[in-house]
């Protein structure tokens, strides 16, 4: 009997190992559009980007945890798909495929997704949020307050009015096990955040939000003119770099095409 029990326990633990492997946290990269900028002046308060142009990518991410799915950012509006690039000031915006269509390729539907969180509430990050209205929106108090600060901005974010939401201050541990953490890195907006994802094989990945828009902005510590607060941004950059160093993180700047190119394309993922 003892021997039988031993064999059973062995089989059970082997099963658990297999399960644990199956349950590895996964990070999928989603295409959230392209942003051509004819004059980058607004992206550096030092004035050194004036009259330079850039092609920025735009990415969103699906994090699959054994206890739920988190969608990080929702990109440009779905209306850009199959349309001419939309020109708005220095920006020319385009998109190939909606998030919903991309998720179909990995057999995920919007109703499967438990949590939605946005690095911040700018137009290139909130565009397709209304497709995920059944998710619980994880939002910092500071960002939420700024989004609904007045009638005009409240109207702009009316899609969020009916979301179930979980608000928090500071950092937020999404699944309560330290694997996925929303980092309070304010300054770009009042409640801007980045995402730390601790993967088993890849190690720590830091998704920058718009703390930086390009690798050179990270090198030079350039702060956009349109940021909510420059001093707070610089403090957040210092904190981000400390975390990156301590965790030997792979840093992904969400708009940096060089970083985006190196990420696995659907249906592939990092784990
Ligand atoms: Zn952005």
Short mmCIF file of C-alpha atoms and ligand atoms in Angstrom, two decimals:
data_model
loop_
_atom_site.label_atom_id
_atom_site.label_comp_id
_atom_site.label_asym_id
_atom_site.label_seq_id
_atom_site.Cartn_x
_atom_site.Cartn_y
_atom_site.Cartn_z
CA UNK A 1 0.00 0.00 0.00
CA UNK A 2 2.81 2.32 1.02
CA UNK A 3 4.59 1.58 -2.25
CA UNK A 4 1.37 2.19 -4.19
CA UNK A 5 0.85 5.49 -2.38
CA UNK A 6 4.46 6.47 -3.15
CA UNK A 7 3.94 5.79 -6.87
CA UNK A 8 0.71 7.80 -6.79
CA UNK A 9 2.41 10.73 -5.04
CA UNK A 10 5.25 10.62 -7.54
CA UNK A 11 2.77 10.62 -10.41
CA UNK A 12 0.88 13.50 -8.81
CA UNK A 13 4.02 15.60 -8.30
CA UNK A 14 5.11 14.90 -11.90
CA UNK A 15 1.64 16.05 -12.99
CA UNK A 16 2.02 19.20 -10.91
CA UNK A 17 5.35 19.97 -12.52
CA UNK A 18 3.72 19.58 -15.95
CA UNK A 19 0.82 21.79 -14.82
CA UNK A 20 3.17 24.43 -13.43
CA UNK A 21 4.95 24.52 -16.77
CA UNK A 22 1.65 24.82 -18.62
CA UNK A 23 0.71 27.63 -16.26
CA UNK A 24 3.80 29.76 -16.90
CA UNK A 25 3.00 33.42 -17.11
CA UNK A 26 2.91 34.51 -20.76
CA UNK A 27 3.43 37.91 -22.35
CA UNK A 28 1.93 38.45 -25.81
CA UNK A 29 2.71 41.57 -27.86
CA UNK A 30 -0.17 43.15 -29.80
CA UNK A 31 0.18 45.71 -32.58
CA UNK A 32 -1.54 48.92 -31.55
CA UNK A 33 -0.75 51.04 -34.61
CA UNK A 34 1.90 53.29 -36.13
CA UNK A 35 2.56 56.94 -35.38
CA UNK A 36 4.63 59.01 -37.79
CA UNK A 37 5.72 62.30 -36.22
CA UNK A 38 6.71 65.07 -38.63
CA UNK A 39 8.33 67.24 -35.93
CA UNK A 40 9.54 65.70 -32.66
CA UNK A 41 10.06 69.06 -30.94
CA UNK A 42 7.32 68.32 -28.40
CA UNK A 43 9.17 65.22 -27.23
CA UNK A 44 12.12 67.05 -25.66
CA UNK A 45 11.93 70.07 -23.39
CA UNK A 46 15.67 70.57 -24.09
CA UNK A 47 14.78 71.70 -27.63
CA UNK A 48 17.17 69.26 -29.31
CA UNK A 49 14.46 67.31 -31.20
CA UNK A 50 13.15 70.32 -33.12
CA UNK A 51 12.67 69.73 -36.85
CA UNK A 52 13.50 66.03 -36.61
CA UNK A 53 10.94 63.43 -37.63
CA UNK A 54 10.36 59.91 -36.29
CA UNK A 55 8.39 56.77 -36.89
CA UNK A 56 7.02 55.45 -33.64
CA UNK A 57 5.44 52.05 -33.22
CA UNK A 58 2.64 51.44 -30.74
CA UNK A 59 2.18 48.25 -28.76
CA UNK A 60 -0.26 46.72 -26.32
CA UNK A 61 0.23 43.54 -24.33
CA UNK A 62 -1.77 40.57 -23.12
CA UNK A 63 -0.49 38.96 -19.94
CA UNK A 64 -1.90 35.48 -19.34
CA UNK A 65 -1.66 34.39 -15.70
CA UNK A 66 -3.12 31.18 -14.34
CA UNK A 67 -5.62 33.28 -12.39
CA UNK A 68 -6.64 35.62 -15.18
CA UNK A 69 -5.76 37.74 -18.20
CA UNK A 70 -4.59 41.34 -18.12
CA UNK A 71 -4.69 43.61 -21.16
CA UNK A 72 -2.12 46.41 -20.88
CA UNK A 73 -3.05 49.42 -23.04
CA UNK A 74 -5.55 49.51 -25.90
CA UNK A 75 -3.79 51.54 -28.60
CA UNK A 76 -5.16 53.73 -31.37
CA UNK A 77 -8.87 53.69 -32.28
CA UNK A 78 -10.23 50.73 -34.28
CA UNK A 79 -11.70 53.19 -36.83
CA UNK A 80 -8.18 53.60 -38.32
CA UNK A 81 -8.17 50.04 -39.67
CA UNK A 82 -8.84 49.97 -43.45
CA UNK A 83 -8.75 53.76 -43.51
CA UNK A 84 -6.28 56.32 -44.79
CA UNK A 85 -3.75 57.48 -42.18
CA UNK A 86 -5.34 60.12 -39.97
CA UNK A 87 -3.35 63.34 -39.80
CA UNK A 88 -3.64 65.27 -36.56
CA UNK A 89 -1.12 68.10 -36.14
CA UNK A 90 2.38 66.58 -36.34
CA UNK A 91 0.97 63.04 -36.07
CA UNK A 92 -0.02 60.66 -38.86
CA UNK A 93 -1.83 57.67 -37.35
CA UNK A 94 -2.52 54.28 -38.88
CA UNK A 95 -3.39 50.75 -37.84
CA UNK A 96 -3.50 47.36 -39.60
CA UNK A 97 -5.70 45.18 -37.41
CA UNK A 98 -7.91 45.70 -34.36
CA UNK A 99 -7.02 44.17 -30.99
CA UNK A 100 -10.15 42.02 -31.11
CA UNK A 101 -9.06 40.53 -34.47
CA UNK A 102 -5.50 39.93 -33.24
CA UNK A 103 -6.77 38.21 -30.08
CA UNK A 104 -8.90 35.92 -32.25
CA UNK A 105 -5.65 34.52 -33.67
CA UNK A 106 -4.82 33.16 -30.21
CA UNK A 107 -8.43 32.18 -29.50
CA UNK A 108 -9.02 34.87 -26.90
CA UNK A 109 -12.25 36.87 -26.91
CA UNK A 110 -12.74 40.20 -25.11
CA UNK A 111 -15.03 38.52 -22.58
CA UNK A 112 -12.16 36.18 -21.59
CA UNK A 113 -10.13 39.12 -20.31
CA UNK A 114 -10.56 39.78 -16.60
CA UNK A 115 -8.45 42.92 -16.20
CA UNK A 116 -7.71 46.01 -18.24
CA UNK A 117 -5.08 48.55 -17.31
CA UNK A 118 -3.69 51.56 -19.19
CA UNK A 119 -0.23 53.01 -18.79
CA UNK A 120 -2.01 56.35 -19.05
CA UNK A 121 -5.00 58.00 -20.64
CA UNK A 122 -3.55 59.50 -23.85
CA UNK A 123 -5.36 58.90 -27.16
CA UNK A 124 -2.86 56.31 -28.43
CA UNK A 125 -3.37 54.11 -25.35
CA UNK A 126 -7.14 54.25 -24.75
CA UNK A 127 -8.40 53.88 -28.36
CA UNK A 128 -9.96 50.41 -28.18
CA UNK A 129 -10.86 50.26 -24.48
CA UNK A 130 -14.60 50.10 -25.18
CA UNK A 131 -14.11 46.65 -26.77
CA UNK A 132 -13.11 45.35 -23.33
CA UNK A 133 -15.89 46.80 -21.20
CA UNK A 134 -16.52 43.46 -19.45
CA UNK A 135 -13.07 43.58 -17.83
CA UNK A 136 -12.33 45.16 -14.48
CA UNK A 137 -10.40 48.35 -15.07
CA UNK A 138 -7.36 48.70 -12.79
CA UNK A 139 -6.62 52.40 -12.47
CA UNK A 140 -4.60 54.58 -10.12
CA UNK A 141 -6.50 57.18 -8.13
CA UNK A 142 -4.34 59.92 -9.62
CA UNK A 143 -5.01 58.97 -13.25
CA UNK A 144 -8.71 58.43 -12.68
CA UNK A 145 -9.05 61.80 -10.95
CA UNK A 146 -7.33 63.59 -13.84
CA UNK A 147 -9.47 61.79 -16.44
CA UNK A 148 -12.70 62.93 -14.81
CA UNK A 149 -11.42 66.28 -13.51
CA UNK A 150 -13.89 68.34 -15.52
CA UNK A 151 -16.86 68.02 -17.88
CA UNK A 152 -14.77 68.19 -21.04
CA UNK A 153 -12.36 65.41 -20.05
CA UNK A 154 -15.21 63.34 -18.57
CA UNK A 155 -16.95 63.49 -21.96
CA UNK A 156 -13.74 62.38 -23.67
CA UNK A 157 -13.56 59.32 -21.41
CA UNK A 158 -17.26 58.49 -21.38
CA UNK A 159 -16.42 54.94 -22.60
CA UNK A 160 -14.98 54.27 -19.13
CA UNK A 161 -18.05 55.43 -17.22
CA UNK A 162 -19.61 51.99 -16.89
CA UNK A 163 -16.46 49.95 -16.31
CA UNK A 164 -16.20 47.93 -13.11
CA UNK A 165 -13.09 49.34 -11.58
CA UNK A 166 -10.47 48.75 -8.95
CA UNK A 167 -8.63 51.90 -7.91
CA UNK A 168 -5.35 52.00 -6.04
CA UNK A 169 -2.60 54.34 -4.89
CA UNK A 170 1.11 53.64 -5.45
CA UNK A 171 2.08 50.32 -7.05
CA UNK A 172 -0.46 47.53 -7.57
CA UNK A 173 0.24 43.79 -7.50
CA UNK A 174 -2.31 42.54 -10.05
CA UNK A 175 -2.51 38.86 -9.08
CA UNK A 176 -1.27 39.18 -5.48
CA UNK A 177 1.79 36.99 -6.06
CA UNK A 178 4.36 39.59 -7.16
CA UNK A 179 4.42 38.37 -10.77
CA UNK A 180 2.73 41.34 -12.44
CA UNK A 181 3.06 44.79 -10.86
CA UNK A 182 1.69 48.12 -12.04
CA UNK A 183 4.41 50.64 -11.14
CA UNK A 184 3.50 54.16 -10.10
CA UNK A 185 5.77 56.20 -12.40
CA UNK A 186 3.89 59.45 -12.67
CA UNK A 187 4.89 62.58 -14.55
CA UNK A 188 4.01 61.93 -18.19
CA UNK A 189 0.43 62.18 -16.93
CA UNK A 190 -0.76 62.63 -13.35
CA UNK A 191 -1.00 58.89 -12.78
CA UNK A 192 1.20 57.41 -15.50
CA UNK A 193 2.36 53.85 -14.83
CA UNK A 194 4.63 51.15 -16.23
CA UNK A 195 4.30 47.39 -15.91
CA UNK A 196 6.72 44.91 -14.36
CA UNK A 197 6.21 41.31 -15.54
CA UNK A 198 8.34 38.64 -13.89
CA UNK A 199 8.55 35.75 -16.37
CA UNK A 200 10.01 32.34 -15.54
CA UNK A 201 12.30 31.92 -18.55
CA UNK A 202 12.78 35.47 -19.83
CA UNK A 203 13.17 37.06 -16.40
CA UNK A 204 11.79 40.48 -15.62
CA UNK A 205 10.32 42.53 -18.46
CA UNK A 206 9.57 46.22 -17.89
CA UNK A 207 6.97 47.75 -20.20
CA UNK A 208 7.75 51.45 -20.19
CA UNK A 209 4.37 52.99 -20.87
CA UNK A 210 5.38 56.44 -22.16
CA UNK A 211 8.03 57.11 -19.54
CA UNK A 212 10.21 57.07 -22.67
CA UNK A 213 9.04 57.15 -26.29
CA UNK A 214 12.37 56.21 -27.87
CA UNK A 215 15.66 54.58 -26.84
CA UNK A 216 17.46 57.90 -27.29
CA UNK A 217 15.07 59.63 -24.88
CA UNK A 218 16.02 56.99 -22.30
CA UNK A 219 19.73 57.57 -22.91
CA UNK A 220 19.42 61.36 -22.79
CA UNK A 221 16.64 61.47 -20.15
CA UNK A 222 14.58 63.79 -22.33
CA UNK A 223 11.18 64.85 -21.05
CA UNK A 224 8.41 65.77 -23.50
CA UNK A 225 7.18 69.36 -23.36
CA UNK A 226 3.62 68.07 -23.05
CA UNK A 227 4.26 66.06 -19.87
CA UNK A 228 2.13 66.74 -16.80
CA UNK A 229 5.18 67.38 -14.59
CA UNK A 230 8.87 67.34 -15.58
CA UNK A 231 10.31 67.00 -12.07
CA UNK A 232 8.07 64.04 -11.25
CA UNK A 233 8.96 62.47 -14.61
CA UNK A 234 12.69 62.65 -13.85
CA UNK A 235 12.08 61.05 -10.43
CA UNK A 236 10.09 58.28 -12.11
CA UNK A 237 12.88 57.73 -14.65
CA UNK A 238 15.37 57.33 -11.79
CA UNK A 239 13.09 54.83 -10.04
CA UNK A 240 12.50 52.89 -13.26
CA UNK A 241 16.25 52.62 -13.92
CA UNK A 242 16.85 51.43 -10.35
CA UNK A 243 14.26 48.66 -10.77
CA UNK A 244 15.66 47.76 -14.20
CA UNK A 245 19.14 47.42 -12.73
CA UNK A 246 18.08 45.47 -9.64
CA UNK A 247 16.04 42.97 -11.67
CA UNK A 248 18.37 42.87 -14.73
CA UNK A 249 15.20 43.60 -16.66
CA UNK A 250 14.57 43.51 -20.37
CA UNK A 251 13.23 47.01 -20.95
CA UNK A 252 10.63 47.40 -23.68
CA UNK A 253 9.89 50.98 -24.76
CA UNK A 254 6.39 50.59 -26.07
CA UNK A 255 6.77 53.09 -28.97
CA UNK A 256 10.40 52.13 -29.87
CA UNK A 257 10.42 50.22 -33.16
CA UNK A 258 13.83 48.65 -32.41
CA UNK A 259 12.41 47.12 -29.19
CA UNK A 260 9.16 46.07 -30.87
CA UNK A 261 11.00 44.27 -33.71
CA UNK A 262 12.74 42.00 -31.19
CA UNK A 263 9.49 40.86 -29.53
CA UNK A 264 7.83 37.59 -30.62
CA UNK A 265 4.91 38.06 -33.04
CA UNK A 266 1.55 36.40 -32.37
CA UNK A 267 0.91 33.57 -31.72
CA UNK A 268 4.37 33.48 -30.15
CA UNK A 269 4.95 34.94 -26.70
CA UNK A 270 7.54 35.46 -24.00
CA UNK A 271 7.29 33.25 -20.93
ZN1 LIG B 1 1.95 56.92 -26.30
#
